[in-house]
mmCIF file with all atom_site columns, C-alpha atoms in Angstrom:
data_model
loop_
_atom_site.group_PDB
_atom_site.id
_atom_site.type_symbol
_atom_site.label_atom_id
_atom_site.label_alt_id
_atom_site.label_comp_id
_atom_site.label_asym_id
_atom_site.label_entity_id
_atom_site.label_seq_id
_atom_site.pdbx_PDB_ins_code
_atom_site.Cartn_x
_atom_site.Cartn_y
_atom_site.Cartn_z
_atom_site.occupancy
_atom_site.B_iso_or_equiv
_atom_site.pdbx_formal_charge
_atom_site.auth_seq_id
_atom_site.auth_comp_id
_atom_site.auth_asym_id
_atom_site.auth_atom_id
_atom_site.pdbx_PDB_model_num
ATOM 1   C CA . MET K 1 1   ? 100.100 76.207  161.110 1.00 56.00 ? 1   MET K CA 1
ATOM 2   C CA . LYS K 1 2   ? 100.840 73.832  158.228 1.00 60.00 ? 2   LYS K CA 1
ATOM 3   C CA . LYS K 1 3   ? 97.295  74.351  156.905 1.00 57.00 ? 3   LYS K CA 1
ATOM 4   C CA . ILE K 1 4   ? 97.765  78.131  156.911 1.00 55.00 ? 4   ILE K CA 1
ATOM 5   C CA . ILE K 1 5   ? 101.094 77.892  155.054 1.00 50.00 ? 5   ILE K CA 1
ATOM 6   C CA . LEU K 1 6   ? 99.645  75.425  152.532 1.00 44.00 ? 6   LEU K CA 1
ATOM 7   C CA . SER K 1 7   ? 96.610  77.673  152.027 1.00 47.00 ? 7   SER K CA 1
ATOM 8   C CA . LEU K 1 8   ? 98.838  80.698  151.430 1.00 43.00 ? 8   LEU K CA 1
ATOM 9   C CA . LEU K 1 9   ? 100.978 78.746  148.961 1.00 43.00 ? 9   LEU K CA 1
ATOM 10  C CA . LEU K 1 10  ? 97.873  77.581  147.122 1.00 45.00 ? 10  LEU K CA 1
ATOM 11  C CA . ILE K 1 11  ? 96.436  81.095  146.926 1.00 52.00 ? 11  ILE K CA 1
ATOM 12  C CA . THR K 1 12  ? 99.784  82.508  145.761 1.00 45.00 ? 12  THR K CA 1
ATOM 13  C CA . SER K 1 13  ? 100.160 79.875  143.050 1.00 48.00 ? 13  SER K CA 1
ATOM 14  C CA . CYS K 1 14  ? 96.604  80.554  141.821 1.00 45.00 ? 14  CYS K CA 1
ATOM 15  C CA . VAL K 1 15  ? 97.335  84.286  141.616 1.00 44.00 ? 15  VAL K CA 1
ATOM 16  C CA . PHE K 1 16  ? 100.537 83.657  139.617 1.00 45.00 ? 16  PHE K CA 1
ATOM 17  C CA . ALA K 1 17  ? 98.748  81.205  137.307 1.00 44.00 ? 17  ALA K CA 1
ATOM 18  C CA . LYS K 1 18  ? 95.998  83.756  136.606 1.00 45.00 ? 18  LYS K CA 1
ATOM 19  C CA . ALA K 1 19  ? 98.586  86.480  135.951 1.00 45.00 ? 19  ALA K CA 1
ATOM 20  C CA . GLN K 1 20  ? 100.343 84.265  133.422 1.00 44.00 ? 20  GLN K CA 1
ATOM 21  C CA . GLU K 1 21  ? 97.012  83.516  131.690 1.00 46.00 ? 21  GLU K CA 1
ATOM 22  C CA . THR K 1 22  ? 96.248  87.231  131.398 1.00 48.00 ? 22  THR K CA 1
ATOM 23  C CA . THR K 1 23  ? 99.721  88.019  130.093 1.00 52.00 ? 23  THR K CA 1
ATOM 24  C CA . GLY K 1 24  ? 99.484  85.195  127.546 1.00 54.00 ? 24  GLY K CA 1
ATOM 25  C CA . ALA K 1 25  ? 96.079  86.373  126.313 1.00 47.00 ? 25  ALA K CA 1
ATOM 26  C CA . ALA K 1 26  ? 97.293  89.943  125.883 1.00 50.00 ? 26  ALA K CA 1
ATOM 27  C CA . SER K 1 27  ? 100.379 88.766  124.032 1.00 82.00 ? 27  SER K CA 1
ATOM 28  C CA . LYS K 1 28  ? 98.247  86.638  121.701 1.00 93.00 ? 28  LYS K CA 1
ATOM 29  C CA . GLU K 1 29  ? 95.975  89.599  120.943 1.00 95.00 ? 29  GLU K CA 1
ATOM 30  C CA . GLU K 1 30  ? 98.951  91.925  120.414 1.00 97.00 ? 30  GLU K CA 1
ATOM 31  C CA . THR K 1 31  ? 100.394 89.379  117.988 1.00 97.00 ? 31  THR K CA 1
ATOM 32  C CA . GLU K 1 32  ? 97.081  89.261  116.098 1.00 97.00 ? 32  GLU K CA 1
ATOM 33  C CA . VAL K 1 33  ? 96.907  93.066  115.901 1.00 98.00 ? 33  VAL K CA 1
ATOM 34  C CA . ALA K 1 34  ? 100.540 93.295  114.772 1.00 98.00 ? 34  ALA K CA 1
ATOM 35  C CA . ALA K 1 35  ? 99.766  90.771  112.010 1.00 98.00 ? 35  ALA K CA 1
ATOM 36  C CA . VAL K 1 36  ? 96.881  92.956  110.769 1.00 98.00 ? 36  VAL K CA 1
ATOM 37  C CA . VAL K 1 37  ? 99.177  95.995  110.706 1.00 98.00 ? 37  VAL K CA 1
ATOM 38  C CA . GLU K 1 38  ? 101.805 94.032  108.769 1.00 98.00 ? 38  GLU K CA 1
ATOM 39  C CA . LYS K 1 39  ? 99.179  92.804  106.289 1.00 98.00 ? 39  LYS K CA 1
ATOM 40  C CA . LEU K 1 40  ? 98.073  96.418  105.764 1.00 98.00 ? 40  LEU K CA 1
ATOM 41  C CA . ARG K 1 41  ? 101.690 97.525  105.220 1.00 98.00 ? 41  ARG K CA 1
ATOM 42  C CA . ALA K 1 42  ? 102.314 94.817  102.619 1.00 98.00 ? 42  ALA K CA 1
ATOM 43  C CA . ALA K 1 43  ? 98.985  95.445  100.870 1.00 98.00 ? 43  ALA K CA 1
ATOM 44  C CA . MET K 1 44  ? 99.682  99.180  100.623 1.00 98.00 ? 44  MET K CA 1
ATOM 45  C CA . ILE K 1 45  ? 102.864 98.359  98.705  1.00 98.00 ? 45  ILE K CA 1
ATOM 46  C CA . SER K 1 46  ? 101.393 95.599  96.515  1.00 97.00 ? 46  SER K CA 1
ATOM 47  C CA . GLY K 1 47  ? 98.013  97.248  95.932  1.00 97.00 ? 47  GLY K CA 1
ATOM 48  C CA . ASN K 1 48  ? 96.281  93.901  96.611  1.00 97.00 ? 48  ASN K CA 1
ATOM 49  C CA . LYS K 1 49  ? 92.595  94.799  96.880  1.00 98.00 ? 49  LYS K CA 1
ATOM 50  C CA . ALA K 1 50  ? 91.498  91.625  98.691  1.00 98.00 ? 50  ALA K CA 1
ATOM 51  C CA . ASP K 1 51  ? 94.189  92.054  101.348 1.00 98.00 ? 51  ASP K CA 1
ATOM 52  C CA . LEU K 1 52  ? 93.321  95.730  101.857 1.00 97.00 ? 52  LEU K CA 1
ATOM 53  C CA . GLU K 1 53  ? 89.617  95.008  102.182 1.00 97.00 ? 53  GLU K CA 1
ATOM 54  C CA . SER K 1 54  ? 90.257  92.146  104.596 1.00 97.00 ? 54  SER K CA 1
ATOM 55  C CA . VAL K 1 55  ? 91.955  94.349  107.212 1.00 98.00 ? 55  VAL K CA 1
ATOM 56  C CA . VAL K 1 56  ? 89.750  97.449  107.167 1.00 97.00 ? 56  VAL K CA 1
ATOM 57  C CA . SER K 1 57  ? 86.238  97.838  108.515 1.00 97.00 ? 57  SER K CA 1
ATOM 58  C CA . ALA K 1 58  ? 83.325  98.831  106.307 1.00 97.00 ? 58  ALA K CA 1
ATOM 59  C CA . ASP K 1 59  ? 83.098  101.929 108.541 1.00 97.00 ? 59  ASP K CA 1
ATOM 60  C CA . LEU K 1 60  ? 86.746  102.968 108.057 1.00 98.00 ? 60  LEU K CA 1
ATOM 61  C CA . THR K 1 61  ? 87.683  106.625 108.424 1.00 98.00 ? 61  THR K CA 1
ATOM 62  C CA . TYR K 1 62  ? 91.177  107.172 107.021 1.00 97.00 ? 62  TYR K CA 1
ATOM 63  C CA . GLY K 1 63  ? 92.804  110.528 107.767 1.00 97.00 ? 63  GLY K CA 1
ATOM 64  C CA . HIS K 1 64  ? 95.807  111.725 105.785 1.00 95.00 ? 64  HIS K CA 1
ATOM 65  C CA . SER K 1 65  ? 98.489  114.081 107.089 1.00 94.00 ? 65  SER K CA 1
ATOM 66  C CA . GLY K 1 66  ? 97.263  116.797 104.719 1.00 93.00 ? 66  GLY K CA 1
ATOM 67  C CA . GLY K 1 67  ? 93.752  116.680 106.177 1.00 95.00 ? 67  GLY K CA 1
ATOM 68  C CA . LYS K 1 68  ? 92.014  114.564 103.516 1.00 96.00 ? 68  LYS K CA 1
ATOM 69  C CA . ILE K 1 69  ? 89.585  112.035 105.034 1.00 97.00 ? 69  ILE K CA 1
ATOM 70  C CA . GLN K 1 70  ? 88.580  108.897 103.150 1.00 97.00 ? 70  GLN K CA 1
ATOM 71  C CA . ASN K 1 71  ? 86.112  106.078 103.657 1.00 98.00 ? 71  ASN K CA 1
ATOM 72  C CA . LYS K 1 72  ? 86.931  102.445 102.906 1.00 98.00 ? 72  LYS K CA 1
ATOM 73  C CA . ALA K 1 73  ? 86.047  102.601 99.200  1.00 98.00 ? 73  ALA K CA 1
ATOM 74  C CA . ALA K 1 74  ? 88.117  105.741 98.531  1.00 98.00 ? 74  ALA K CA 1
ATOM 75  C CA . PHE K 1 75  ? 91.115  104.431 100.486 1.00 98.00 ? 75  PHE K CA 1
ATOM 76  C CA . VAL K 1 76  ? 91.111  101.055 98.718  1.00 98.00 ? 76  VAL K CA 1
ATOM 77  C CA . ASP K 1 77  ? 90.642  102.705 95.304  1.00 97.00 ? 77  ASP K CA 1
ATOM 78  C CA . ASP K 1 78  ? 93.576  105.123 95.824  1.00 96.00 ? 78  ASP K CA 1
ATOM 79  C CA . ILE K 1 79  ? 95.918  102.267 96.745  1.00 97.00 ? 79  ILE K CA 1
ATOM 80  C CA . THR K 1 80  ? 94.765  99.738  94.114  1.00 97.00 ? 80  THR K CA 1
ATOM 81  C CA . SER K 1 81  ? 94.780  102.339 91.302  1.00 96.00 ? 81  SER K CA 1
ATOM 82  C CA . LYS K 1 82  ? 98.291  103.435 92.417  1.00 94.00 ? 82  LYS K CA 1
ATOM 83  C CA . ARG K 1 83  ? 97.192  107.084 92.759  1.00 94.00 ? 83  ARG K CA 1
ATOM 84  C CA . SER K 1 84  ? 98.736  106.575 96.192  1.00 94.00 ? 84  SER K CA 1
ATOM 85  C CA . ASP K 1 85  ? 101.783 104.537 95.154  1.00 97.00 ? 85  ASP K CA 1
ATOM 86  C CA . PHE K 1 86  ? 103.973 103.182 97.946  1.00 97.00 ? 86  PHE K CA 1
ATOM 87  C CA . LYS K 1 87  ? 107.289 101.691 96.835  1.00 98.00 ? 87  LYS K CA 1
ATOM 88  C CA . THR K 1 88  ? 108.569 100.936 100.345 1.00 98.00 ? 88  THR K CA 1
ATOM 89  C CA . ILE K 1 89  ? 107.109 101.233 103.843 1.00 98.00 ? 89  ILE K CA 1
ATOM 90  C CA . GLU K 1 90  ? 109.030 100.786 107.076 1.00 98.00 ? 90  GLU K CA 1
ATOM 91  C CA . LEU K 1 91  ? 107.251 100.960 110.434 1.00 98.00 ? 91  LEU K CA 1
ATOM 92  C CA . THR K 1 92  ? 109.272 101.927 113.508 1.00 98.00 ? 92  THR K CA 1
ATOM 93  C CA . LYS K 1 93  ? 108.622 102.710 117.170 1.00 98.00 ? 93  LYS K CA 1
ATOM 94  C CA . GLN K 1 94  ? 105.434 100.638 117.146 1.00 98.00 ? 94  GLN K CA 1
ATOM 95  C CA . SER K 1 95  ? 103.356 100.259 120.298 1.00 98.00 ? 95  SER K CA 1
ATOM 96  C CA . ILE K 1 96  ? 100.117 98.352  120.726 1.00 98.00 ? 96  ILE K CA 1
ATOM 97  C CA . THR K 1 97  ? 97.600  98.961  123.499 1.00 97.00 ? 97  THR K CA 1
ATOM 98  C CA . ILE K 1 98  ? 94.571  96.704  123.845 1.00 97.00 ? 98  ILE K CA 1
ATOM 99  C CA . GLN K 1 99  ? 91.526  97.283  125.997 1.00 96.00 ? 99  GLN K CA 1
ATOM 100 C CA . ASN K 1 100 ? 88.688  94.804  125.634 1.00 95.00 ? 100 ASN K CA 1
ATOM 101 C CA . ASN K 1 101 ? 87.837  94.679  121.909 1.00 96.00 ? 101 ASN K CA 1
ATOM 102 C CA . VAL K 1 102 ? 89.679  97.878  120.902 1.00 98.00 ? 102 VAL K CA 1
ATOM 103 C CA . ALA K 1 103 ? 93.353  98.216  120.003 1.00 98.00 ? 103 ALA K CA 1
ATOM 104 C CA . ILE K 1 104 ? 95.373  101.375 119.464 1.00 98.00 ? 104 ILE K CA 1
ATOM 105 C CA . VAL K 1 105 ? 98.537  101.111 117.403 1.00 98.00 ? 105 VAL K CA 1
ATOM 106 C CA . ARG K 1 106 ? 101.066 103.931 117.196 1.00 98.00 ? 106 ARG K CA 1
ATOM 107 C CA . HIS K 1 107 ? 104.102 103.935 114.936 1.00 98.00 ? 107 HIS K CA 1
ATOM 108 C CA . VAL K 1 108 ? 106.247 106.016 112.629 1.00 98.00 ? 108 VAL K CA 1
ATOM 109 C CA . LEU K 1 109 ? 105.800 105.255 108.931 1.00 98.00 ? 109 LEU K CA 1
ATOM 110 C CA . ILE K 1 110 ? 108.825 105.900 106.729 1.00 97.00 ? 110 ILE K CA 1
ATOM 111 C CA . ALA K 1 111 ? 108.129 105.381 103.043 1.00 98.00 ? 111 ALA K CA 1
ATOM 112 C CA . ASP K 1 112 ? 109.212 105.997 99.483  1.00 98.00 ? 112 ASP K CA 1
ATOM 113 C CA . THR K 1 113 ? 106.302 106.929 97.248  1.00 97.00 ? 113 THR K CA 1
ATOM 114 C CA . ASN K 1 114 ? 105.731 107.697 93.578  1.00 96.00 ? 114 ASN K CA 1
ATOM 115 C CA . ASP K 1 115 ? 102.318 109.386 93.523  1.00 94.00 ? 115 ASP K CA 1
ATOM 116 C CA . GLY K 1 116 ? 101.542 110.730 90.077  1.00 90.00 ? 116 GLY K CA 1
ATOM 117 C CA . GLY K 1 117 ? 105.074 109.905 88.914  1.00 91.00 ? 117 GLY K CA 1
ATOM 118 C CA . LYS K 1 118 ? 106.588 112.175 91.577  1.00 95.00 ? 118 LYS K CA 1
ATOM 119 C CA . PRO K 1 119 ? 109.055 110.322 93.831  1.00 97.00 ? 119 PRO K CA 1
ATOM 120 C CA . ALA K 1 120 ? 109.019 111.341 97.494  1.00 96.00 ? 120 ALA K CA 1
ATOM 121 C CA . HIS K 1 121 ? 110.337 110.188 100.852 1.00 97.00 ? 121 HIS K CA 1
ATOM 122 C CA . ILE K 1 122 ? 107.901 110.632 103.748 1.00 96.00 ? 122 ILE K CA 1
ATOM 123 C CA . SER K 1 123 ? 108.012 110.227 107.513 1.00 97.00 ? 123 SER K CA 1
ATOM 124 C CA . LEU K 1 124 ? 104.676 110.275 109.319 1.00 98.00 ? 124 LEU K CA 1
ATOM 125 C CA . GLY K 1 125 ? 103.319 109.518 112.747 1.00 98.00 ? 125 GLY K CA 1
ATOM 126 C CA . ILE K 1 126 ? 100.391 107.115 112.530 1.00 98.00 ? 126 ILE K CA 1
ATOM 127 C CA . VAL K 1 127 ? 97.646  106.180 114.971 1.00 98.00 ? 127 VAL K CA 1
ATOM 128 C CA . LEU K 1 128 ? 95.456  103.212 114.051 1.00 98.00 ? 128 LEU K CA 1
ATOM 129 C CA . VAL K 1 129 ? 92.346  102.122 115.919 1.00 98.00 ? 129 VAL K CA 1
ATOM 130 C CA . LEU K 1 130 ? 91.254  98.525  115.485 1.00 98.00 ? 130 LEU K CA 1
ATOM 131 C CA . LYS K 1 131 ? 88.114  96.824  116.728 1.00 98.00 ? 131 LYS K CA 1
ATOM 132 C CA . LYS K 1 132 ? 87.585  93.116  117.068 1.00 97.00 ? 132 LYS K CA 1
ATOM 133 C CA . GLU K 1 133 ? 84.663  92.220  114.787 1.00 93.00 ? 133 GLU K CA 1
ATOM 134 C CA . LYS K 1 134 ? 83.584  88.660  115.534 1.00 91.00 ? 134 LYS K CA 1
ATOM 135 C CA . LYS K 1 135 ? 87.002  86.949  115.624 1.00 93.00 ? 135 LYS K CA 1
ATOM 136 C CA . ASP K 1 136 ? 88.981  89.339  113.390 1.00 96.00 ? 136 ASP K CA 1
ATOM 137 C CA . TRP K 1 137 ? 90.670  92.649  114.154 1.00 98.00 ? 137 TRP K CA 1
ATOM 138 C CA . LYS K 1 138 ? 89.623  95.377  111.679 1.00 98.00 ? 138 LYS K CA 1
ATOM 139 C CA . ILE K 1 139 ? 91.004  98.877  111.280 1.00 98.00 ? 139 ILE K CA 1
ATOM 140 C CA . ILE K 1 140 ? 88.204  101.355 111.947 1.00 98.00 ? 140 ILE K CA 1
ATOM 141 C CA . ALA K 1 141 ? 90.224  104.574 112.051 1.00 98.00 ? 141 ALA K CA 1
ATOM 142 C CA . ARG K 1 142 ? 93.609  105.877 110.967 1.00 98.00 ? 142 ARG K CA 1
ATOM 143 C CA . ARG K 1 143 ? 95.198  109.280 111.410 1.00 98.00 ? 143 ARG K CA 1
ATOM 144 C CA . ALA K 1 144 ? 98.530  110.442 110.021 1.00 97.00 ? 144 ALA K CA 1
ATOM 145 C CA . PHE K 1 145 ? 100.507 113.490 111.112 1.00 97.00 ? 145 PHE K CA 1
ATOM 146 C CA . HIS K 1 146 ? 103.866 115.019 110.227 1.00 95.00 ? 146 HIS K CA 1
ATOM 147 C CA . VAL K 1 147 ? 106.820 114.260 112.471 1.00 91.00 ? 147 VAL K CA 1
ATOM 148 C CA . ASP K 1 148 ? 110.183 115.979 112.656 1.00 74.00 ? 148 ASP K CA 1
#
């Protein structure tokens, strides 16, 4: 009887240990993805080309709320040239879902812009798709849409 109880305790503790490992790994990956999103947010305000290029994949497809689709070069050029000029960006209601080497990030982007010298205040829903390339998370797709 003691052997059965000890065996059950051992099995239970192994299950809990494995669950904690899995939870820790997911949390680490979510933290890494959140850091990429934050680096993108800061780079969109600063216009720092190296930072922008470091977080987006060479195969980026970047969809704007008005329907315009850009590749990596066009996206980076619009931000660094200040044609797309973000003064502030706040991200709210963010969620991160990770499955294997793909992450989906959803949030609301609230920003003040000054595109072409025209100040505006925008509120957009955003969906980002990131893929782990070697050891780094890279944004491979982005889609923006209007929210009420």
